[in-house]
Every structure is written in C-alpha cells, then in structure tokens.
Amino acid sequence: MIATALVVLLAAAAAVPKPTNLLSVQKPADLSLPVVLKPGEAAIVIGWRRPETGSIGKSGIVAFARYDVEKRDMIARPADAKKNGDQNTYWIQANGGNKKLPLDHLVMVVSAGDYVLYGATPGPAPQVANTFCFSAPTFRVNAGETVYFGDISPYFGKRDNGEFAIAMAYSSHPDDARAALAKQPALAAAFRPADIRNGASYTCSGQAMTAYLVPGAPALPPLTAEARAAQTGNAPVPTPRKARPAPGAPILIPTNG
C-alpha cells in the first residue's frame, strides 16, 4: 500500500511542468513536438543557409541581447534576476543548427521585448568572438508572435568564385522559414518577418568590436536632444566613432545572396 502511494506521488510530481528559465536562451525549441507559447513569450526564427562552397558543412554561432531602444544600450541581466523570478530574456545564443543540411531553421522561445544582434562568428566556436557595438540591427518581438530574423550563411573557406571568405552573410527568405513551421500551426499562424532597423549601438566590450548592416533595412531614427542629454548627463555629445574591425579580426560582411 505504501509502495503504491509512493508511485502515485512520484507520477504526480513528474506531471508538474518545470518553470521555464528564459533569462538565457541557448537551446532551440523541439519542433518534433507542439510548441506552445506561454503568456509573455514569443518565438524568434533563425535560418541557417549553406548555399555554396565555403558555407557547405560549416557552422557558426549567433547571439542577441536585450536592448533599450530609447537609451540605445543593451539591458544587462540583473545579478538577482533568477532569485527574483525575473523571466525576461537577456541573452540568446543560437548555434548553427545541423551543419549537414543546406538549410535548417531554429526556433528560440524568448520573452517579448526588443533585441539587438550582439555578435556572429563562423566556425565551431563555443561563443561569439565579436560584438557589433558600433552599429547593429535591432527588432522587436511582441508576446505571442513568431518573428523571423533572417537567414545566416556561415562562411569559412573558399567560395565558388575562388575567393576566401570568413563571414556570416545575411539573407531573407521568409517563405522558406514559414514552410519550416508547417507542423507548428500555432507558430505559423503568428508568423511575421522582423521589422529590422539598423544602427543600434551600445557599450562596447570584447576584442573584436565591429558593425553589421542588414541590407535594405531602415535606420533607427536619431535620438532626441533629451535622450542624448540623458545618456551623457548633459555633457557634450562626442563625435561618433567610425565602425571598423579590430586589427586582425575577421570582417563579417552581410550580403543579399
């Protein structure tokens, strides 16, 4: 009788879903199972496209950070976020999917909010080795939405034209991304391409500090005088630094291809 009761208790405990920790999202959703977004959650779709020599069989890593559009800076994760039950997503790290496939899509379940492309590095790196702090694309995901960021092509080798490339090339193929959600009707119903805006800057850190531009995307509007004054504490606004790669750092060139 005691053994039976114990089995029942264990089964009941197993049936209680564990709370989702969205502070740092590094594991994509399992698309073999129905993906159901909880209140306040959203999904970001990232495509990994390997169209030619130099990208075939290659992988990479892409990272996004939570962003404050008004202050033009990243939002750092509070030290006591986990203790206080904070469910905002502050960091997203997406590894390059299945590198054996010419096209693969990852779905990252995150909290709603604004995000900025923090860095993107080709190759088998465990984490991004650069930061696009001088100028990066930013976009917003609202609760319940499935937002397609775009496709990334990781290049590390010679292209079909014989040129050697170390790059994370950007392209947009929303129809392919939508088709990848064919078995996820709830996500597909809320699907839309991201409203990307270029020119998001933030406090620089790291060894390779560069910029990244999504072709054809509009730029963020200029900050108001009040916002600039709040950023600098009413100090004179310094002349913006020109975006350039650090010496010896790989140049990451987005393309339409």
PDB file of C-alpha atoms in Angstrom:
ATOM      1  CA  MET A   1       0.000   0.000   0.000  1.00  0.00           C
ATOM      2  CA  ILE A   2       2.835   2.383   0.905  1.00  0.00           C
ATOM      3  CA  ALA A   3       4.689   1.468  -2.303  1.00  0.00           C
ATOM      4  CA  THR A   4       1.558   2.160  -4.360  1.00  0.00           C
ATOM      5  CA  ALA A   5       1.092   5.558  -2.732  1.00  0.00           C
ATOM      6  CA  LEU A   6       4.737   6.404  -3.381  1.00  0.00           C
ATOM      7  CA  VAL A   7       4.364   5.560  -7.068  1.00  0.00           C
ATOM      8  CA  VAL A   8       1.277   7.793  -7.290  1.00  0.00           C
ATOM      9  CA  LEU A   9       3.135  10.695  -5.647  1.00  0.00           C
ATOM     10  CA  LEU A  10       6.103  10.302  -7.965  1.00  0.00           C
ATOM     11  CA  ALA A  11       3.826  10.238 -11.004  1.00  0.00           C
ATOM     12  CA  ALA A  12       2.065  13.385  -9.833  1.00  0.00           C
ATOM     13  CA  ALA A  13       5.364  15.173  -9.282  1.00  0.00           C
ATOM     14  CA  ALA A  14       6.546  14.204 -12.750  1.00  0.00           C
ATOM     15  CA  ALA A  15       3.350  15.630 -14.255  1.00  0.00           C
ATOM     16  CA  VAL A  16       4.025  19.113 -12.865  1.00  0.00           C
ATOM     17  CA  PRO A  17       5.847  21.106 -15.575  1.00  0.00           C
ATOM     18  CA  LYS A  18       9.074  22.772 -14.559  1.00  0.00           C
ATOM     19  CA  PRO A  19       9.096  26.571 -14.837  1.00  0.00           C
ATOM     20  CA  THR A  20      10.813  27.803 -17.983  1.00  0.00           C
ATOM     21  CA  ASN A  21      14.009  29.774 -17.432  1.00  0.00           C
ATOM     22  CA  LEU A  22      14.118  32.384 -20.188  1.00  0.00           C
ATOM     23  CA  LEU A  23      16.936  34.529 -18.763  1.00  0.00           C
ATOM     24  CA  SER A  24      19.490  32.981 -21.110  1.00  0.00           C
ATOM     25  CA  VAL A  25      18.106  31.037 -24.064  1.00  0.00           C
ATOM     26  CA  GLN A  26      20.600  28.743 -25.765  1.00  0.00           C
ATOM     27  CA  LYS A  27      18.516  25.687 -26.607  1.00  0.00           C
ATOM     28  CA  PRO A  28      16.139  25.781 -29.583  1.00  0.00           C
ATOM     29  CA  ALA A  29      12.593  24.507 -29.318  1.00  0.00           C
ATOM     30  CA  ASP A  30      11.988  20.864 -30.195  1.00  0.00           C
ATOM     31  CA  LEU A  31       9.997  21.139 -33.423  1.00  0.00           C
ATOM     32  CA  SER A  32       9.080  17.450 -33.321  1.00  0.00           C
ATOM     33  CA  LEU A  33       6.648  18.391 -30.530  1.00  0.00           C
ATOM     34  CA  PRO A  34       3.935  21.081 -30.479  1.00  0.00           C
ATOM     35  CA  VAL A  35       5.492  24.378 -29.359  1.00  0.00           C
ATOM     36  CA  VAL A  36       3.055  26.338 -27.191  1.00  0.00           C
ATOM     37  CA  LEU A  37       3.978  29.852 -26.112  1.00  0.00           C
ATOM     38  CA  LYS A  38       3.098  30.854 -22.568  1.00  0.00           C
ATOM     39  CA  PRO A  39       1.778  34.337 -21.704  1.00  0.00           C
ATOM     40  CA  GLY A  40       4.514  36.914 -22.302  1.00  0.00           C
ATOM     41  CA  GLU A  41       6.533  34.587 -24.527  1.00  0.00           C
ATOM     42  CA  ALA A  42       7.412  34.881 -28.207  1.00  0.00           C
ATOM     43  CA  ALA A  43       9.485  32.964 -30.737  1.00  0.00           C
ATOM     44  CA  ILE A  44      12.422  34.037 -32.901  1.00  0.00           C
ATOM     45  CA  VAL A  45      13.138  32.025 -36.056  1.00  0.00           C
ATOM     46  CA  ILE A  46      16.700  31.931 -37.400  1.00  0.00           C
ATOM     47  CA  GLY A  47      17.584  30.229 -40.665  1.00  0.00           C
ATOM     48  CA  TRP A  48      20.937  28.644 -41.371  1.00  0.00           C
ATOM     49  CA  ARG A  49      21.574  28.586 -45.124  1.00  0.00           C
ATOM     50  CA  ARG A  50      24.572  26.947 -46.802  1.00  0.00           C
ATOM     51  CA  PRO A  51      24.265  27.787 -50.499  1.00  0.00           C
ATOM     52  CA  GLU A  52      27.758  27.196 -51.869  1.00  0.00           C
ATOM     53  CA  THR A  53      31.341  26.140 -51.316  1.00  0.00           C
ATOM     54  CA  GLY A  54      32.781  27.796 -48.245  1.00  0.00           C
ATOM     55  CA  SER A  55      29.484  27.503 -46.389  1.00  0.00           C
ATOM     56  CA  ILE A  56      28.559  23.873 -47.041  1.00  0.00           C
ATOM     57  CA  GLY A  57      29.202  21.813 -43.929  1.00  0.00           C
ATOM     58  CA  LYS A  58      30.076  24.933 -41.939  1.00  0.00           C
ATOM     59  CA  SER A  59      28.555  26.061 -38.686  1.00  0.00           C
ATOM     60  CA  GLY A  60      28.653  29.160 -36.540  1.00  0.00           C
ATOM     61  CA  ILE A  61      27.070  30.948 -33.637  1.00  0.00           C
ATOM     62  CA  VAL A  62      24.788  33.999 -33.407  1.00  0.00           C
ATOM     63  CA  ALA A  63      23.963  35.927 -30.245  1.00  0.00           C
ATOM     64  CA  PHE A  64      21.288  38.502 -29.426  1.00  0.00           C
ATOM     65  CA  ALA A  65      20.953  40.684 -26.344  1.00  0.00           C
ATOM     66  CA  ARG A  66      18.018  42.511 -24.805  1.00  0.00           C
ATOM     67  CA  TYR A  67      18.011  46.129 -25.964  1.00  0.00           C
ATOM     68  CA  ASP A  68      16.710  49.507 -24.815  1.00  0.00           C
ATOM     69  CA  VAL A  69      15.835  51.443 -27.972  1.00  0.00           C
ATOM     70  CA  GLU A  70      15.230  54.697 -26.090  1.00  0.00           C
ATOM     71  CA  LYS A  71      18.571  54.648 -24.276  1.00  0.00           C
ATOM     72  CA  ARG A  72      20.428  52.950 -27.152  1.00  0.00           C
ATOM     73  CA  ASP A  73      22.143  50.400 -24.987  1.00  0.00           C
ATOM     74  CA  MET A  74      21.935  46.766 -24.005  1.00  0.00           C
ATOM     75  CA  ILE A  75      19.903  45.851 -20.955  1.00  0.00           C
ATOM     76  CA  ALA A  76      22.159  43.938 -18.591  1.00  0.00           C
ATOM     77  CA  ARG A  77      20.787  40.997 -16.692  1.00  0.00           C
ATOM     78  CA  PRO A  78      20.322  41.952 -13.022  1.00  0.00           C
ATOM     79  CA  ALA A  79      22.503  39.979 -10.631  1.00  0.00           C
ATOM     80  CA  ASP A  80      19.445  38.868  -8.655  1.00  0.00           C
ATOM     81  CA  ALA A  81      17.255  38.132 -11.699  1.00  0.00           C
ATOM     82  CA  LYS A  82      16.929  34.404 -11.071  1.00  0.00           C
ATOM     83  CA  LYS A  83      16.373  34.868  -7.340  1.00  0.00           C
ATOM     84  CA  ASN A  84      13.585  37.367  -8.001  1.00  0.00           C
ATOM     85  CA  GLY A  85      11.887  35.191 -10.597  1.00  0.00           C
ATOM     86  CA  ASP A  86      12.704  37.541 -13.471  1.00  0.00           C
ATOM     87  CA  GLN A  87      11.567  35.907 -16.714  1.00  0.00           C
ATOM     88  CA  ASN A  88      12.870  38.499 -19.155  1.00  0.00           C
ATOM     89  CA  THR A  89      15.294  37.148 -21.736  1.00  0.00           C
ATOM     90  CA  TYR A  90      18.634  38.978 -21.638  1.00  0.00           C
ATOM     91  CA  TRP A  91      20.753  36.691 -23.834  1.00  0.00           C
ATOM     92  CA  ILE A  92      20.032  34.461 -26.825  1.00  0.00           C
ATOM     93  CA  GLN A  93      22.704  32.209 -28.265  1.00  0.00           C
ATOM     94  CA  ALA A  94      21.849  30.164 -31.357  1.00  0.00           C
ATOM     95  CA  ASN A  95      24.299  27.572 -32.608  1.00  0.00           C
ATOM     96  CA  GLY A  96      24.347  26.832 -36.315  1.00  0.00           C
ATOM     97  CA  GLY A  97      21.785  24.050 -36.462  1.00  0.00           C
ATOM     98  CA  ASN A  98      22.567  20.865 -38.376  1.00  0.00           C
ATOM     99  CA  LYS A  99      25.610  21.716 -40.491  1.00  0.00           C
ATOM    100  CA  LYS A 100      24.965  18.684 -42.711  1.00  0.00           C
ATOM    101  CA  LEU A 101      21.809  20.345 -44.056  1.00  0.00           C
ATOM    102  CA  PRO A 102      21.862  23.001 -46.797  1.00  0.00           C
ATOM    103  CA  LEU A 103      19.032  24.748 -44.955  1.00  0.00           C
ATOM    104  CA  ASP A 104      17.997  24.481 -41.319  1.00  0.00           C
ATOM    105  CA  HIS A 105      15.785  26.598 -39.046  1.00  0.00           C
ATOM    106  CA  LEU A 106      15.963  27.144 -35.304  1.00  0.00           C
ATOM    107  CA  VAL A 107      13.109  28.436 -33.150  1.00  0.00           C
ATOM    108  CA  MET A 108      14.161  30.184 -29.944  1.00  0.00           C
ATOM    109  CA  VAL A 109      11.412  30.768 -27.346  1.00  0.00           C
ATOM    110  CA  VAL A 110      12.070  34.072 -25.556  1.00  0.00           C
ATOM    111  CA  SER A 111      10.262  36.750 -23.597  1.00  0.00           C
ATOM    112  CA  ALA A 112       8.689  39.620 -25.506  1.00  0.00           C
ATOM    113  CA  GLY A 113      10.842  42.711 -25.984  1.00  0.00           C
ATOM    114  CA  ASP A 114      13.464  44.441 -28.129  1.00  0.00           C
ATOM    115  CA  TYR A 115      16.629  42.619 -29.148  1.00  0.00           C
ATOM    116  CA  VAL A 116      19.881  43.555 -30.862  1.00  0.00           C
ATOM    117  CA  LEU A 117      22.309  41.380 -32.814  1.00  0.00           C
ATOM    118  CA  TYR A 118      25.233  41.180 -30.398  1.00  0.00           C
ATOM    119  CA  GLY A 119      27.670  39.107 -32.449  1.00  0.00           C
ATOM    120  CA  ALA A 120      28.024  36.387 -35.073  1.00  0.00           C
ATOM    121  CA  THR A 121      31.045  34.128 -35.544  1.00  0.00           C
ATOM    122  CA  PRO A 122      31.634  31.368 -38.138  1.00  0.00           C
ATOM    123  CA  GLY A 123      33.249  28.096 -37.194  1.00  0.00           C
ATOM    124  CA  PRO A 124      32.938  25.768 -34.197  1.00  0.00           C
ATOM    125  CA  ALA A 125      33.379  28.488 -31.562  1.00  0.00           C
ATOM    126  CA  PRO A 126      31.672  27.865 -28.182  1.00  0.00           C
ATOM    127  CA  GLN A 127      30.624  31.524 -28.026  1.00  0.00           C
ATOM    128  CA  VAL A 128      30.667  34.635 -30.199  1.00  0.00           C
ATOM    129  CA  ALA A 129      34.103  36.166 -30.574  1.00  0.00           C
ATOM    130  CA  ASN A 130      32.968  39.621 -31.668  1.00  0.00           C
ATOM    131  CA  THR A 131      30.479  42.344 -30.859  1.00  0.00           C
ATOM    132  CA  PHE A 132      28.647  44.703 -33.242  1.00  0.00           C
ATOM    133  CA  CYS A 133      28.568  47.527 -30.720  1.00  0.00           C
ATOM    134  CA  PHE A 134      29.283  50.293 -33.261  1.00  0.00           C
ATOM    135  CA  SER A 135      26.137  49.562 -35.264  1.00  0.00           C
ATOM    136  CA  ALA A 136      23.841  46.541 -35.286  1.00  0.00           C
ATOM    137  CA  PRO A 137      20.330  45.529 -36.369  1.00  0.00           C
ATOM    138  CA  THR A 138      17.582  45.620 -33.760  1.00  0.00           C
ATOM    139  CA  PHE A 139      13.999  44.325 -33.832  1.00  0.00           C
ATOM    140  CA  ARG A 140      11.033  43.773 -31.541  1.00  0.00           C
ATOM    141  CA  VAL A 141       9.045  40.638 -30.747  1.00  0.00           C
ATOM    142  CA  ASN A 142       5.653  41.020 -29.108  1.00  0.00           C
ATOM    143  CA  ALA A 143       4.029  38.404 -26.908  1.00  0.00           C
ATOM    144  CA  GLY A 144       2.537  35.542 -28.898  1.00  0.00           C
ATOM    145  CA  GLU A 145       4.400  36.385 -32.096  1.00  0.00           C
ATOM    146  CA  THR A 146       6.707  34.233 -34.208  1.00  0.00           C
ATOM    147  CA  VAL A 147       9.269  36.637 -35.645  1.00  0.00           C
ATOM    148  CA  TYR A 148      11.658  35.618 -38.422  1.00  0.00           C
ATOM    149  CA  PHE A 149      15.031  37.381 -38.095  1.00  0.00           C
ATOM    150  CA  GLY A 150      16.550  36.120 -41.324  1.00  0.00           C
ATOM    151  CA  ASP A 151      18.987  33.537 -42.666  1.00  0.00           C
ATOM    152  CA  ILE A 152      22.675  33.366 -41.769  1.00  0.00           C
ATOM    153  CA  SER A 153      25.231  31.710 -44.048  1.00  0.00           C
ATOM    154  CA  PRO A 154      28.445  30.780 -42.207  1.00  0.00           C
ATOM    155  CA  TYR A 155      31.470  31.075 -44.492  1.00  0.00           C
ATOM    156  CA  PHE A 156      34.878  29.740 -43.586  1.00  0.00           C
ATOM    157  CA  GLY A 157      36.775  28.843 -46.727  1.00  0.00           C
ATOM    158  CA  LYS A 158      36.813  29.415 -50.479  1.00  0.00           C
ATOM    159  CA  ARG A 159      33.594  30.384 -52.209  1.00  0.00           C
ATOM    160  CA  ASP A 160      32.505  29.151 -55.642  1.00  0.00           C
ATOM    161  CA  ASN A 161      34.291  32.135 -57.206  1.00  0.00           C
ATOM    162  CA  GLY A 162      37.567  31.145 -55.557  1.00  0.00           C
ATOM    163  CA  GLU A 163      37.593  33.981 -53.030  1.00  0.00           C
ATOM    164  CA  PHE A 164      38.337  33.086 -49.413  1.00  0.00           C
ATOM    165  CA  ALA A 165      35.660  34.277 -47.010  1.00  0.00           C
ATOM    166  CA  ILE A 166      35.306  34.412 -43.254  1.00  0.00           C
ATOM    167  CA  ALA A 167      31.831  35.798 -42.834  1.00  0.00           C
ATOM    168  CA  MET A 168      28.305  35.443 -41.520  1.00  0.00           C
ATOM    169  CA  ALA A 169      26.262  36.551 -44.526  1.00  0.00           C
ATOM    170  CA  TYR A 170      22.672  37.721 -44.095  1.00  0.00           C
ATOM    171  CA  SER A 171      19.761  36.999 -46.427  1.00  0.00           C
ATOM    172  CA  SER A 172      15.978  36.943 -46.056  1.00  0.00           C
ATOM    173  CA  HIS A 173      13.767  34.049 -47.156  1.00  0.00           C
ATOM    174  CA  PRO A 174      10.523  34.325 -45.171  1.00  0.00           C
ATOM    175  CA  ASP A 175       8.627  31.814 -47.330  1.00  0.00           C
ATOM    176  CA  ASP A 176      11.182  29.099 -46.508  1.00  0.00           C
ATOM    177  CA  ALA A 177      11.010  29.986 -42.814  1.00  0.00           C
ATOM    178  CA  ARG A 178       7.220  29.839 -42.842  1.00  0.00           C
ATOM    179  CA  ALA A 179       7.322  26.474 -44.603  1.00  0.00           C
ATOM    180  CA  ALA A 180       9.641  25.135 -41.893  1.00  0.00           C
ATOM    181  CA  LEU A 181       6.781  25.704 -39.423  1.00  0.00           C
ATOM    182  CA  ALA A 182       4.306  23.562 -41.366  1.00  0.00           C
ATOM    183  CA  LYS A 183       3.960  21.150 -38.437  1.00  0.00           C
ATOM    184  CA  GLN A 184       3.672  24.012 -35.937  1.00  0.00           C
ATOM    185  CA  PRO A 185       0.290  25.614 -36.804  1.00  0.00           C
ATOM    186  CA  ALA A 186       0.245  27.845 -33.726  1.00  0.00           C
ATOM    187  CA  LEU A 187       3.658  29.317 -34.531  1.00  0.00           C
ATOM    188  CA  ALA A 188       2.874  29.578 -38.247  1.00  0.00           C
ATOM    189  CA  ALA A 189      -0.353  31.478 -37.568  1.00  0.00           C
ATOM    190  CA  ALA A 190       1.581  34.158 -35.662  1.00  0.00           C
ATOM    191  CA  PHE A 191       4.474  34.336 -38.142  1.00  0.00           C
ATOM    192  CA  ARG A 192       5.881  37.598 -39.500  1.00  0.00           C
ATOM    193  CA  PRO A 193       9.275  38.835 -40.725  1.00  0.00           C
ATOM    194  CA  ALA A 194      11.119  41.046 -38.253  1.00  0.00           C
ATOM    195  CA  ASP A 195      10.894  44.811 -38.651  1.00  0.00           C
ATOM    196  CA  ILE A 196      14.654  45.224 -38.576  1.00  0.00           C
ATOM    197  CA  ARG A 197      16.241  48.620 -38.079  1.00  0.00           C
ATOM    198  CA  ASN A 198      19.959  49.229 -38.487  1.00  0.00           C
ATOM    199  CA  GLY A 199      22.160  51.492 -36.417  1.00  0.00           C
ATOM    200  CA  ALA A 200      21.659  50.195 -32.877  1.00  0.00           C
ATOM    201  CA  SER A 201      24.779  50.917 -30.826  1.00  0.00           C
ATOM    202  CA  TYR A 202      25.661  50.007 -27.270  1.00  0.00           C
ATOM    203  CA  THR A 203      28.536  49.984 -24.807  1.00  0.00           C
ATOM    204  CA  CYS A 204      31.483  48.187 -26.402  1.00  0.00           C
ATOM    205  CA  SER A 205      33.364  45.278 -24.881  1.00  0.00           C
ATOM    206  CA  GLY A 206      35.476  42.409 -26.150  1.00  0.00           C
ATOM    207  CA  GLN A 207      38.421  42.144 -28.503  1.00  0.00           C
ATOM    208  CA  ALA A 208      36.701  42.411 -31.907  1.00  0.00           C
ATOM    209  CA  MET A 209      34.361  45.406 -32.000  1.00  0.00           C
ATOM    210  CA  THR A 210      32.751  45.901 -35.401  1.00  0.00           C
ATOM    211  CA  ALA A 211      29.442  46.770 -37.090  1.00  0.00           C
ATOM    212  CA  TYR A 212      26.822  44.788 -39.002  1.00  0.00           C
ATOM    213  CA  LEU A 213      24.328  46.068 -41.557  1.00  0.00           C
ATOM    214  CA  VAL A 214      21.233  44.238 -42.810  1.00  0.00           C
ATOM    215  CA  PRO A 215      20.851  45.234 -46.485  1.00  0.00           C
ATOM    216  CA  GLY A 216      17.751  47.275 -47.225  1.00  0.00           C
ATOM    217  CA  ALA A 217      16.683  47.742 -43.602  1.00  0.00           C
ATOM    218  CA  PRO A 218      15.921  51.309 -42.447  1.00  0.00           C
ATOM    219  CA  ALA A 219      17.992  53.033 -39.788  1.00  0.00           C
ATOM    220  CA  LEU A 220      16.831  53.876 -36.299  1.00  0.00           C
ATOM    221  CA  PRO A 221      15.671  57.498 -36.036  1.00  0.00           C
ATOM    222  CA  PRO A 222      18.154  59.918 -34.460  1.00  0.00           C
ATOM    223  CA  LEU A 223      17.968  60.305 -30.715  1.00  0.00           C
ATOM    224  CA  THR A 224      16.141  63.339 -29.441  1.00  0.00           C
ATOM    225  CA  ALA A 225      18.107  66.080 -27.674  1.00  0.00           C
ATOM    226  CA  GLU A 226      16.556  64.973 -24.385  1.00  0.00           C
ATOM    227  CA  ALA A 227      17.632  61.372 -24.904  1.00  0.00           C
ATOM    228  CA  ARG A 228      21.188  62.405 -25.803  1.00  0.00           C
ATOM    229  CA  ALA A 229      21.373  64.605 -22.712  1.00  0.00           C
ATOM    230  CA  ALA A 230      20.145  61.743 -20.537  1.00  0.00           C
ATOM    231  CA  GLN A 231      22.804  59.459 -21.994  1.00  0.00           C
ATOM    232  CA  THR A 232      25.670  61.850 -21.405  1.00  0.00           C
ATOM    233  CA  GLY A 233      24.487  63.581 -18.244  1.00  0.00           C
ATOM    234  CA  ASN A 234      24.140  66.851 -20.173  1.00  0.00           C
ATOM    235  CA  ALA A 235      27.750  66.609 -21.317  1.00  0.00           C
ATOM    236  CA  PRO A 236      28.634  67.493 -24.921  1.00  0.00           C
ATOM    237  CA  VAL A 237      27.887  64.636 -27.291  1.00  0.00           C
ATOM    238  CA  PRO A 238      31.181  63.199 -28.605  1.00  0.00           C
ATOM    239  CA  THR A 239      31.741  62.682 -32.326  1.00  0.00           C
ATOM    240  CA  PRO A 240      30.631  59.130 -33.223  1.00  0.00           C
ATOM    241  CA  ARG A 241      33.455  56.727 -33.871  1.00  0.00           C
ATOM    242  CA  LYS A 242      33.671  55.163 -37.304  1.00  0.00           C
ATOM    243  CA  ALA A 243      32.809  51.482 -37.337  1.00  0.00           C
ATOM    244  CA  ARG A 244      35.769  49.342 -38.288  1.00  0.00           C
ATOM    245  CA  PRO A 245      37.007  45.869 -37.375  1.00  0.00           C
ATOM    246  CA  ALA A 246      39.681  45.462 -34.779  1.00  0.00           C
ATOM    247  CA  PRO A 247      43.145  44.673 -36.219  1.00  0.00           C
ATOM    248  CA  GLY A 248      43.343  41.063 -37.230  1.00  0.00           C
ATOM    249  CA  ALA A 249      39.628  40.416 -36.630  1.00  0.00           C
ATOM    250  CA  PRO A 250      37.604  38.651 -39.319  1.00  0.00           C
ATOM    251  CA  ILE A 251      35.455  41.036 -41.322  1.00  0.00           C
ATOM    252  CA  LEU A 252      31.836  39.885 -41.291  1.00  0.00           C
ATOM    253  CA  ILE A 253      30.066  41.023 -44.438  1.00  0.00           C
ATOM    254  CA  PRO A 254      26.275  40.700 -44.791  1.00  0.00           C
ATOM    255  CA  THR A 255      25.016  40.044 -48.309  1.00  0.00           C
ATOM    256  CA  ASN A 256      21.734  39.610 -50.148  1.00  0.00           C
ATOM    257  CA  GLY A 257      22.786  36.280 -51.585  1.00  0.00           C
TER     258      GLY A 257
END
